[in-house]
Amino acid sequence: MESELDDLNSLDAFLKALPEKLEKTPYDYNLYTQWIQLLRAVGDIDSLRSARQHMCARLAVSNDLFLEWIADEEAQPDALSDELVLKNIIDLFRMAVHERVSLIMWQRYVDFAAGLAHSHDEDVKKAASAAFDGPDYLFSVLQQAVNATSAHYLQSQALWPQYCDYIALEIKRAEGSHRDKLVDQLRNVFFERLAQPHAGLEDTFAMYSEFTTRYNEAEYEQRMIEANKVASDTRTRCTQRNAFEDDLVASNGSWSDYARYIDKLVQDNANSPKEV
């Protein structure tokens, strides 16, 4: 009880001084975070939303603050079965991934969509389909995540297999020409990935081998020759990337090593826009 009174007193004093402080220092990051944490402490969700929106309009918001904001919205009563609240949460995810390319945030967004899609609560599923404007939202979010992060050399392999697993599951459920179409789609996804330099290239190649054994065993040798031709060129580029990555580790991320790496990527990007 005493702690709650202290929070309220602190908030009251802070809010009285806030207009003058914001007028003097409208881009003071610490001022906004202090405002938000005080409102969180007293549990004023409406004022908390307003403070966060105020901050977003003026400053770049960190992943941690976005994740905290999303968690607070998810914690509201019946949040996941309320279409309007879900739309608000989805908008927050979209704002966050637009703010910066973050594998952590994209994974959180994918996990959120997957949790809704796999829910046993029909009210949640109905609200989610309405909030996302359709029932195929998990595939859409996965596709967006892969498109946004596929060029991340070290970490993109965390999301990409989830995308493949989703298509593979759809293949198992499909029949006839639709199944054949999905198999061709996944094969194209593999070839796009094999052409993209990434640290998990050999894992991708092994996954493609398993895929070919399962769905094109009669043409296995020819399919793997085609894949290896694509992967061979990518291996060369990965070797070059690995040298830069090793230099960054050795120098603890020195600016000069980053600059050399960026120059190389910009040069490569002239030949392949997906390189960077």
PDB file of C-alpha atoms in Angstrom:
ATOM      1  CA  MET A   1       0.000   0.000   0.000  1.00  0.00           C
ATOM      2  CA  GLU A   2       2.788   2.415   0.950  1.00  0.00           C
ATOM      3  CA  SER A   3       4.599   1.574  -2.285  1.00  0.00           C
ATOM      4  CA  GLU A   4       1.464   2.321  -4.330  1.00  0.00           C
ATOM      5  CA  LEU A   5       1.095   5.713  -2.619  1.00  0.00           C
ATOM      6  CA  ASP A   6       4.724   6.499  -3.349  1.00  0.00           C
ATOM      7  CA  ASP A   7       4.142   5.657  -7.029  1.00  0.00           C
ATOM      8  CA  LEU A   8       1.067   7.856  -7.161  1.00  0.00           C
ATOM      9  CA  ASN A   9       2.852  10.753  -5.477  1.00  0.00           C
ATOM     10  CA  SER A  10       5.806  10.395  -7.821  1.00  0.00           C
ATOM     11  CA  LEU A  11       3.502  10.297 -10.835  1.00  0.00           C
ATOM     12  CA  ASP A  12       1.561  13.356  -9.677  1.00  0.00           C
ATOM     13  CA  ALA A  13       4.736  15.370  -9.200  1.00  0.00           C
ATOM     14  CA  PHE A  14       6.155  14.181 -12.509  1.00  0.00           C
ATOM     15  CA  LEU A  15       2.994  15.008 -14.488  1.00  0.00           C
ATOM     16  CA  LYS A  16       2.859  18.533 -13.052  1.00  0.00           C
ATOM     17  CA  ALA A  17       6.392  19.213 -14.258  1.00  0.00           C
ATOM     18  CA  LEU A  18       6.076  17.288 -17.544  1.00  0.00           C
ATOM     19  CA  PRO A  19       4.643  19.999 -19.897  1.00  0.00           C
ATOM     20  CA  GLU A  20       7.492  22.393 -19.116  1.00  0.00           C
ATOM     21  CA  LYS A  21      10.106  19.646 -19.442  1.00  0.00           C
ATOM     22  CA  LEU A  22       8.736  18.468 -22.784  1.00  0.00           C
ATOM     23  CA  GLU A  23       8.662  22.028 -24.079  1.00  0.00           C
ATOM     24  CA  LYS A  24      12.344  22.444 -23.191  1.00  0.00           C
ATOM     25  CA  THR A  25      13.528  18.972 -24.222  1.00  0.00           C
ATOM     26  CA  PRO A  26      10.920  17.382 -26.549  1.00  0.00           C
ATOM     27  CA  TYR A  27      13.358  14.654 -27.647  1.00  0.00           C
ATOM     28  CA  ASP A  28      14.590  13.566 -24.225  1.00  0.00           C
ATOM     29  CA  TYR A  29      14.470   9.757 -24.434  1.00  0.00           C
ATOM     30  CA  ASN A  30      14.953   9.267 -20.692  1.00  0.00           C
ATOM     31  CA  LEU A  31      12.090  11.642 -19.938  1.00  0.00           C
ATOM     32  CA  TYR A  32       9.682   9.517 -21.966  1.00  0.00           C
ATOM     33  CA  THR A  33      10.874   6.233 -20.469  1.00  0.00           C
ATOM     34  CA  GLN A  34      10.506   7.652 -16.950  1.00  0.00           C
ATOM     35  CA  TRP A  35       6.974   8.787 -17.803  1.00  0.00           C
ATOM     36  CA  ILE A  36       6.095   5.344 -19.158  1.00  0.00           C
ATOM     37  CA  GLN A  37       7.542   3.427 -16.213  1.00  0.00           C
ATOM     38  CA  LEU A  38       5.663   5.548 -13.687  1.00  0.00           C
ATOM     39  CA  LEU A  39       2.388   4.942 -15.538  1.00  0.00           C
ATOM     40  CA  ARG A  40       3.142   1.216 -15.693  1.00  0.00           C
ATOM     41  CA  ALA A  41       3.744   1.210 -11.945  1.00  0.00           C
ATOM     42  CA  VAL A  42       0.274   2.610 -11.222  1.00  0.00           C
ATOM     43  CA  GLY A  43      -1.425   0.522 -13.926  1.00  0.00           C
ATOM     44  CA  ASP A  44      -3.019   3.384 -15.861  1.00  0.00           C
ATOM     45  CA  ILE A  45      -3.309   1.621 -19.243  1.00  0.00           C
ATOM     46  CA  ASP A  46      -5.074   4.447 -21.109  1.00  0.00           C
ATOM     47  CA  SER A  47      -2.553   7.095 -20.054  1.00  0.00           C
ATOM     48  CA  LEU A  48       0.215   4.576 -20.717  1.00  0.00           C
ATOM     49  CA  ARG A  49      -0.937   4.139 -24.328  1.00  0.00           C
ATOM     50  CA  SER A  50      -1.075   7.897 -24.761  1.00  0.00           C
ATOM     51  CA  ALA A  51       2.467   8.341 -23.398  1.00  0.00           C
ATOM     52  CA  ARG A  52       3.839   5.627 -25.655  1.00  0.00           C
ATOM     53  CA  GLN A  53       2.094   7.066 -28.706  1.00  0.00           C
ATOM     54  CA  HIS A  54       3.480  10.461 -27.793  1.00  0.00           C
ATOM     55  CA  MET A  55       6.980   9.002 -27.653  1.00  0.00           C
ATOM     56  CA  CYS A  56       6.568   7.112 -30.963  1.00  0.00           C
ATOM     57  CA  ALA A  57       5.558  10.315 -32.726  1.00  0.00           C
ATOM     58  CA  ARG A  58       8.863  11.947 -31.778  1.00  0.00           C
ATOM     59  CA  LEU A  59      11.513   9.298 -31.247  1.00  0.00           C
ATOM     60  CA  ALA A  60      12.728   5.940 -32.485  1.00  0.00           C
ATOM     61  CA  VAL A  61      11.497   3.379 -29.980  1.00  0.00           C
ATOM     62  CA  SER A  62      13.721   0.481 -28.933  1.00  0.00           C
ATOM     63  CA  ASN A  63      12.807  -3.181 -29.353  1.00  0.00           C
ATOM     64  CA  ASP A  64      12.621  -3.572 -25.586  1.00  0.00           C
ATOM     65  CA  LEU A  65      10.046  -0.788 -25.250  1.00  0.00           C
ATOM     66  CA  PHE A  66       7.971  -2.167 -28.118  1.00  0.00           C
ATOM     67  CA  LEU A  67       8.061  -5.657 -26.611  1.00  0.00           C
ATOM     68  CA  GLU A  68       7.041  -4.261 -23.239  1.00  0.00           C
ATOM     69  CA  TRP A  69       4.197  -2.318 -24.869  1.00  0.00           C
ATOM     70  CA  ILE A  70       2.969  -5.403 -26.730  1.00  0.00           C
ATOM     71  CA  ALA A  71       3.127  -7.526 -23.574  1.00  0.00           C
ATOM     72  CA  ASP A  72       1.059  -4.943 -21.673  1.00  0.00           C
ATOM     73  CA  GLU A  73      -1.604  -4.957 -24.391  1.00  0.00           C
ATOM     74  CA  GLU A  74      -1.681  -8.767 -24.514  1.00  0.00           C
ATOM     75  CA  ALA A  75      -2.172  -8.841 -20.731  1.00  0.00           C
ATOM     76  CA  GLN A  76      -5.448  -6.909 -20.939  1.00  0.00           C
ATOM     77  CA  PRO A  77      -8.592  -8.936 -20.106  1.00  0.00           C
ATOM     78  CA  ASP A  78      -9.845 -10.934 -23.108  1.00  0.00           C
ATOM     79  CA  ALA A  79      -7.318  -9.161 -25.334  1.00  0.00           C
ATOM     80  CA  LEU A  80      -6.876 -12.075 -27.725  1.00  0.00           C
ATOM     81  CA  SER A  81     -10.588 -12.494 -28.361  1.00  0.00           C
ATOM     82  CA  ASP A  82     -11.221  -8.784 -28.934  1.00  0.00           C
ATOM     83  CA  GLU A  83     -10.820  -7.835 -32.606  1.00  0.00           C
ATOM     84  CA  LEU A  84     -10.048  -4.174 -31.887  1.00  0.00           C
ATOM     85  CA  VAL A  85      -7.405  -4.974 -29.273  1.00  0.00           C
ATOM     86  CA  LEU A  86      -5.842  -7.536 -31.611  1.00  0.00           C
ATOM     87  CA  LYS A  87      -5.725  -4.974 -34.413  1.00  0.00           C
ATOM     88  CA  ASN A  88      -3.931  -2.613 -32.042  1.00  0.00           C
ATOM     89  CA  ILE A  89      -1.367  -5.296 -31.157  1.00  0.00           C
ATOM     90  CA  ILE A  90      -0.856  -6.168 -34.828  1.00  0.00           C
ATOM     91  CA  ASP A  91      -0.313  -2.476 -35.592  1.00  0.00           C
ATOM     92  CA  LEU A  92       2.323  -2.361 -32.856  1.00  0.00           C
ATOM     93  CA  PHE A  93       4.162  -5.309 -34.388  1.00  0.00           C
ATOM     94  CA  ARG A  94       4.022  -3.654 -37.798  1.00  0.00           C
ATOM     95  CA  MET A  95       5.342  -0.398 -36.380  1.00  0.00           C
ATOM     96  CA  ALA A  96       8.166  -2.230 -34.618  1.00  0.00           C
ATOM     97  CA  VAL A  97       9.358  -4.212 -37.646  1.00  0.00           C
ATOM     98  CA  HIS A  98       9.103  -1.088 -39.790  1.00  0.00           C
ATOM     99  CA  GLU A  99      11.239   0.825 -37.285  1.00  0.00           C
ATOM    100  CA  ARG A 100      14.213  -1.516 -37.792  1.00  0.00           C
ATOM    101  CA  VAL A 101      15.071  -4.972 -39.152  1.00  0.00           C
ATOM    102  CA  SER A 102      15.039  -7.065 -36.005  1.00  0.00           C
ATOM    103  CA  LEU A 103      15.141 -10.847 -36.011  1.00  0.00           C
ATOM    104  CA  ILE A 104      13.966 -10.815 -32.386  1.00  0.00           C
ATOM    105  CA  MET A 105      10.896  -8.729 -33.214  1.00  0.00           C
ATOM    106  CA  TRP A 106      10.026 -10.695 -36.326  1.00  0.00           C
ATOM    107  CA  GLN A 107      10.281 -13.951 -34.368  1.00  0.00           C
ATOM    108  CA  ARG A 108       8.027 -12.496 -31.679  1.00  0.00           C
ATOM    109  CA  TYR A 109       5.527 -11.473 -34.357  1.00  0.00           C
ATOM    110  CA  VAL A 110       5.602 -14.962 -35.897  1.00  0.00           C
ATOM    111  CA  ASP A 111       5.141 -16.551 -32.460  1.00  0.00           C
ATOM    112  CA  PHE A 112       2.204 -14.238 -31.777  1.00  0.00           C
ATOM    113  CA  ALA A 113       0.494 -15.140 -35.062  1.00  0.00           C
ATOM    114  CA  ALA A 114       1.203 -18.846 -34.527  1.00  0.00           C
ATOM    115  CA  GLY A 115      -0.279 -18.707 -31.029  1.00  0.00           C
ATOM    116  CA  LEU A 116      -3.500 -17.277 -32.443  1.00  0.00           C
ATOM    117  CA  ALA A 117      -3.629 -19.735 -35.340  1.00  0.00           C
ATOM    118  CA  HIS A 118      -3.099 -22.748 -33.072  1.00  0.00           C
ATOM    119  CA  SER A 119      -5.478 -21.593 -30.356  1.00  0.00           C
ATOM    120  CA  HIS A 120      -8.256 -23.972 -29.334  1.00  0.00           C
ATOM    121  CA  ASP A 121     -10.485 -21.001 -28.502  1.00  0.00           C
ATOM    122  CA  GLU A 122     -12.856 -20.356 -31.409  1.00  0.00           C
ATOM    123  CA  ASP A 123     -13.441 -16.768 -30.256  1.00  0.00           C
ATOM    124  CA  VAL A 124      -9.698 -16.111 -30.502  1.00  0.00           C
ATOM    125  CA  LYS A 125      -9.504 -17.636 -33.989  1.00  0.00           C
ATOM    126  CA  LYS A 126     -12.500 -15.628 -35.176  1.00  0.00           C
ATOM    127  CA  ALA A 127     -11.121 -12.366 -33.780  1.00  0.00           C
ATOM    128  CA  ALA A 128      -7.678 -13.066 -35.264  1.00  0.00           C
ATOM    129  CA  SER A 129      -9.053 -13.741 -38.754  1.00  0.00           C
ATOM    130  CA  ALA A 130     -10.999 -10.482 -38.590  1.00  0.00           C
ATOM    131  CA  ALA A 131      -8.065  -8.474 -37.210  1.00  0.00           C
ATOM    132  CA  PHE A 132      -5.687  -9.789 -39.876  1.00  0.00           C
ATOM    133  CA  ASP A 133      -8.357  -9.477 -42.619  1.00  0.00           C
ATOM    134  CA  GLY A 134      -8.289 -13.176 -43.458  1.00  0.00           C
ATOM    135  CA  PRO A 135      -7.619 -16.671 -42.100  1.00  0.00           C
ATOM    136  CA  ASP A 136      -4.202 -17.198 -43.777  1.00  0.00           C
ATOM    137  CA  TYR A 137      -2.424 -14.686 -41.595  1.00  0.00           C
ATOM    138  CA  LEU A 138       0.243 -17.026 -40.200  1.00  0.00           C
ATOM    139  CA  PHE A 139       1.600 -17.792 -43.671  1.00  0.00           C
ATOM    140  CA  SER A 140       1.446 -14.097 -44.524  1.00  0.00           C
ATOM    141  CA  VAL A 141       3.421 -13.105 -41.426  1.00  0.00           C
ATOM    142  CA  LEU A 142       5.986 -15.863 -42.068  1.00  0.00           C
ATOM    143  CA  GLN A 143       6.381 -14.717 -45.651  1.00  0.00           C
ATOM    144  CA  GLN A 144       6.838 -11.096 -44.587  1.00  0.00           C
ATOM    145  CA  ALA A 145       9.362 -12.134 -41.939  1.00  0.00           C
ATOM    146  CA  VAL A 146      11.428 -14.141 -44.413  1.00  0.00           C
ATOM    147  CA  ASN A 147      11.353 -11.393 -47.031  1.00  0.00           C
ATOM    148  CA  ALA A 148      12.472  -8.823 -44.471  1.00  0.00           C
ATOM    149  CA  THR A 149      15.261 -10.874 -42.883  1.00  0.00           C
ATOM    150  CA  SER A 150      16.548 -13.286 -45.540  1.00  0.00           C
ATOM    151  CA  ALA A 151      19.630 -11.161 -46.251  1.00  0.00           C
ATOM    152  CA  HIS A 152      20.786 -11.205 -42.616  1.00  0.00           C
ATOM    153  CA  TYR A 153      23.883 -13.326 -42.987  1.00  0.00           C
ATOM    154  CA  LEU A 154      24.189 -14.763 -39.479  1.00  0.00           C
ATOM    155  CA  GLN A 155      20.661 -14.917 -38.090  1.00  0.00           C
ATOM    156  CA  SER A 156      18.202 -15.329 -40.976  1.00  0.00           C
ATOM    157  CA  GLN A 157      18.364 -19.119 -40.734  1.00  0.00           C
ATOM    158  CA  ALA A 158      16.353 -18.957 -37.507  1.00  0.00           C
ATOM    159  CA  LEU A 159      13.171 -17.861 -39.308  1.00  0.00           C
ATOM    160  CA  TRP A 160      13.552 -19.377 -42.747  1.00  0.00           C
ATOM    161  CA  PRO A 161      13.062 -23.075 -41.776  1.00  0.00           C
ATOM    162  CA  GLN A 162       9.784 -22.152 -40.072  1.00  0.00           C
ATOM    163  CA  TYR A 163       8.544 -20.811 -43.393  1.00  0.00           C
ATOM    164  CA  CYS A 164       9.560 -24.029 -45.153  1.00  0.00           C
ATOM    165  CA  ASP A 165       7.965 -26.156 -42.445  1.00  0.00           C
ATOM    166  CA  TYR A 166       4.674 -24.327 -42.956  1.00  0.00           C
ATOM    167  CA  ILE A 167       4.667 -25.026 -46.704  1.00  0.00           C
ATOM    168  CA  ALA A 168       5.734 -28.658 -46.081  1.00  0.00           C
ATOM    169  CA  LEU A 169       2.777 -29.075 -43.725  1.00  0.00           C
ATOM    170  CA  GLU A 170       0.448 -27.700 -46.380  1.00  0.00           C
ATOM    171  CA  ILE A 171       1.907 -30.214 -48.862  1.00  0.00           C
ATOM    172  CA  LYS A 172       1.027 -33.077 -46.513  1.00  0.00           C
ATOM    173  CA  ARG A 173      -2.561 -31.864 -46.347  1.00  0.00           C
ATOM    174  CA  ALA A 174      -2.928 -31.222 -50.092  1.00  0.00           C
ATOM    175  CA  GLU A 175      -3.837 -33.584 -52.906  1.00  0.00           C
ATOM    176  CA  GLY A 176      -3.508 -33.765 -56.686  1.00  0.00           C
ATOM    177  CA  SER A 177      -2.529 -30.700 -58.687  1.00  0.00           C
ATOM    178  CA  HIS A 178      -2.646 -28.438 -55.640  1.00  0.00           C
ATOM    179  CA  ARG A 179      -0.064 -30.640 -53.931  1.00  0.00           C
ATOM    180  CA  ASP A 180       2.154 -30.545 -57.051  1.00  0.00           C
ATOM    181  CA  LYS A 181       1.881 -26.762 -57.113  1.00  0.00           C
ATOM    182  CA  LEU A 182       2.979 -26.520 -53.474  1.00  0.00           C
ATOM    183  CA  VAL A 183       5.931 -28.863 -54.111  1.00  0.00           C
ATOM    184  CA  ASP A 184       7.052 -26.600 -56.980  1.00  0.00           C
ATOM    185  CA  GLN A 185       6.589 -23.567 -54.733  1.00  0.00           C
ATOM    186  CA  LEU A 186       8.778 -25.022 -51.999  1.00  0.00           C
ATOM    187  CA  ARG A 187      11.420 -26.067 -54.545  1.00  0.00           C
ATOM    188  CA  ASN A 188      11.565 -22.449 -55.768  1.00  0.00           C
ATOM    189  CA  VAL A 189      11.860 -21.254 -52.176  1.00  0.00           C
ATOM    190  CA  PHE A 190      14.853 -23.558 -51.696  1.00  0.00           C
ATOM    191  CA  PHE A 191      16.552 -22.330 -54.871  1.00  0.00           C
ATOM    192  CA  GLU A 192      16.067 -18.689 -53.865  1.00  0.00           C
ATOM    193  CA  ARG A 193      17.597 -19.491 -50.504  1.00  0.00           C
ATOM    194  CA  LEU A 194      20.527 -21.412 -51.995  1.00  0.00           C
ATOM    195  CA  ALA A 195      21.328 -18.328 -54.092  1.00  0.00           C
ATOM    196  CA  GLN A 196      21.319 -16.090 -50.990  1.00  0.00           C
ATOM    197  CA  PRO A 197      24.578 -15.963 -48.982  1.00  0.00           C
ATOM    198  CA  HIS A 198      23.874 -16.997 -45.385  1.00  0.00           C
ATOM    199  CA  ALA A 199      25.787 -18.713 -42.631  1.00  0.00           C
ATOM    200  CA  GLY A 200      23.513 -21.764 -42.711  1.00  0.00           C
ATOM    201  CA  LEU A 201      23.985 -22.493 -46.408  1.00  0.00           C
ATOM    202  CA  GLU A 202      25.089 -26.106 -45.893  1.00  0.00           C
ATOM    203  CA  ASP A 203      22.095 -26.740 -43.635  1.00  0.00           C
ATOM    204  CA  THR A 204      19.853 -25.392 -46.382  1.00  0.00           C
ATOM    205  CA  PHE A 205      21.523 -27.649 -48.933  1.00  0.00           C
ATOM    206  CA  ALA A 206      20.979 -30.662 -46.656  1.00  0.00           C
ATOM    207  CA  MET A 207      17.316 -29.678 -46.213  1.00  0.00           C
ATOM    208  CA  TYR A 208      16.908 -29.482 -49.977  1.00  0.00           C
ATOM    209  CA  SER A 209      18.438 -32.939 -50.313  1.00  0.00           C
ATOM    210  CA  GLU A 210      15.861 -34.333 -47.882  1.00  0.00           C
ATOM    211  CA  PHE A 211      13.070 -32.491 -49.697  1.00  0.00           C
ATOM    212  CA  THR A 212      14.178 -33.917 -53.058  1.00  0.00           C
ATOM    213  CA  THR A 213      14.419 -37.435 -51.664  1.00  0.00           C
ATOM    214  CA  ARG A 214      10.865 -37.180 -50.393  1.00  0.00           C
ATOM    215  CA  TYR A 215       9.185 -35.519 -53.369  1.00  0.00           C
ATOM    216  CA  ASN A 216      11.427 -36.076 -56.426  1.00  0.00           C
ATOM    217  CA  GLU A 217      13.408 -39.208 -55.673  1.00  0.00           C
ATOM    218  CA  ALA A 218      13.310 -40.401 -59.302  1.00  0.00           C
ATOM    219  CA  GLU A 219      15.005 -37.156 -60.380  1.00  0.00           C
ATOM    220  CA  TYR A 220      17.255 -36.847 -57.322  1.00  0.00           C
ATOM    221  CA  GLU A 221      20.617 -36.776 -59.095  1.00  0.00           C
ATOM    222  CA  GLN A 222      19.619 -34.174 -61.674  1.00  0.00           C
ATOM    223  CA  ARG A 223      17.867 -32.009 -59.091  1.00  0.00           C
ATOM    224  CA  MET A 224      20.910 -32.032 -56.808  1.00  0.00           C
ATOM    225  CA  ILE A 225      23.268 -31.180 -59.689  1.00  0.00           C
ATOM    226  CA  GLU A 226      21.104 -28.148 -60.437  1.00  0.00           C
ATOM    227  CA  ALA A 227      21.057 -27.149 -56.761  1.00  0.00           C
ATOM    228  CA  ASN A 228      24.798 -27.615 -56.348  1.00  0.00           C
ATOM    229  CA  LYS A 229      25.443 -25.357 -59.344  1.00  0.00           C
ATOM    230  CA  VAL A 230      23.559 -22.555 -57.579  1.00  0.00           C
ATOM    231  CA  ALA A 231      25.064 -23.304 -54.173  1.00  0.00           C
ATOM    232  CA  SER A 232      28.655 -23.429 -55.500  1.00  0.00           C
ATOM    233  CA  ASP A 233      28.588 -19.762 -56.476  1.00  0.00           C
ATOM    234  CA  THR A 234      26.958 -18.876 -53.160  1.00  0.00           C
ATOM    235  CA  ARG A 235      29.644 -20.804 -51.244  1.00  0.00           C
ATOM    236  CA  THR A 236      32.282 -18.576 -52.829  1.00  0.00           C
ATOM    237  CA  ARG A 237      30.467 -15.469 -51.668  1.00  0.00           C
ATOM    238  CA  CYS A 238      29.965 -16.994 -48.216  1.00  0.00           C
ATOM    239  CA  THR A 239      33.714 -17.592 -47.933  1.00  0.00           C
ATOM    240  CA  GLN A 240      34.264 -13.894 -48.598  1.00  0.00           C
ATOM    241  CA  ARG A 241      31.585 -12.960 -46.071  1.00  0.00           C
ATOM    242  CA  ASN A 242      33.071 -15.260 -43.439  1.00  0.00           C
ATOM    243  CA  ALA A 243      36.391 -13.428 -43.666  1.00  0.00           C
ATOM    244  CA  PHE A 244      34.669 -10.114 -42.908  1.00  0.00           C
ATOM    245  CA  GLU A 245      32.603 -11.675 -40.112  1.00  0.00           C
ATOM    246  CA  ASP A 246      35.788 -13.121 -38.546  1.00  0.00           C
ATOM    247  CA  ASP A 247      37.465  -9.700 -38.716  1.00  0.00           C
ATOM    248  CA  LEU A 248      34.509  -8.126 -36.905  1.00  0.00           C
ATOM    249  CA  VAL A 249      34.705 -10.707 -34.138  1.00  0.00           C
ATOM    250  CA  ALA A 250      38.465 -10.275 -33.802  1.00  0.00           C
ATOM    251  CA  SER A 251      38.225  -6.477 -33.621  1.00  0.00           C
ATOM    252  CA  ASN A 252      35.139  -6.493 -31.390  1.00  0.00           C
ATOM    253  CA  GLY A 253      33.184  -4.716 -34.116  1.00  0.00           C
ATOM    254  CA  SER A 254      35.571  -1.916 -35.039  1.00  0.00           C
ATOM    255  CA  TRP A 255      34.217   0.827 -37.275  1.00  0.00           C
ATOM    256  CA  SER A 256      36.961   0.357 -39.870  1.00  0.00           C
ATOM    257  CA  ASP A 257      36.056  -3.328 -40.280  1.00  0.00           C
ATOM    258  CA  TYR A 258      32.379  -2.467 -40.558  1.00  0.00           C
ATOM    259  CA  ALA A 259      33.224   0.166 -43.185  1.00  0.00           C
ATOM    260  CA  ARG A 260      35.193  -2.328 -45.271  1.00  0.00           C
ATOM    261  CA  TYR A 261      32.389  -4.870 -44.969  1.00  0.00           C
ATOM    262  CA  ILE A 262      29.746  -2.314 -45.970  1.00  0.00           C
ATOM    263  CA  ASP A 263      31.812  -1.219 -48.987  1.00  0.00           C
ATOM    264  CA  LYS A 264      31.996  -4.840 -50.092  1.00  0.00           C
ATOM    265  CA  LEU A 265      28.245  -5.361 -49.700  1.00  0.00           C
ATOM    266  CA  VAL A 266      27.435  -2.156 -51.580  1.00  0.00           C
ATOM    267  CA  GLN A 267      29.701  -3.312 -54.386  1.00  0.00           C
ATOM    268  CA  ASP A 268      28.027  -6.734 -54.446  1.00  0.00           C
ATOM    269  CA  ASN A 269      24.605  -5.130 -54.352  1.00  0.00           C
ATOM    270  CA  ALA A 270      25.254  -3.562 -57.748  1.00  0.00           C
ATOM    271  CA  ASN A 271      25.290  -7.097 -59.151  1.00  0.00           C
ATOM    272  CA  SER A 272      22.594  -8.620 -56.945  1.00  0.00           C
ATOM    273  CA  PRO A 273      20.046  -6.357 -55.157  1.00  0.00           C
ATOM    274  CA  LYS A 274      19.224  -9.139 -52.661  1.00  0.00           C
ATOM    275  CA  GLU A 275      22.858  -9.388 -51.594  1.00  0.00           C
ATOM    276  CA  VAL A 276      22.651  -6.737 -48.855  1.00  0.00           C
TER     277      VAL A 276
END
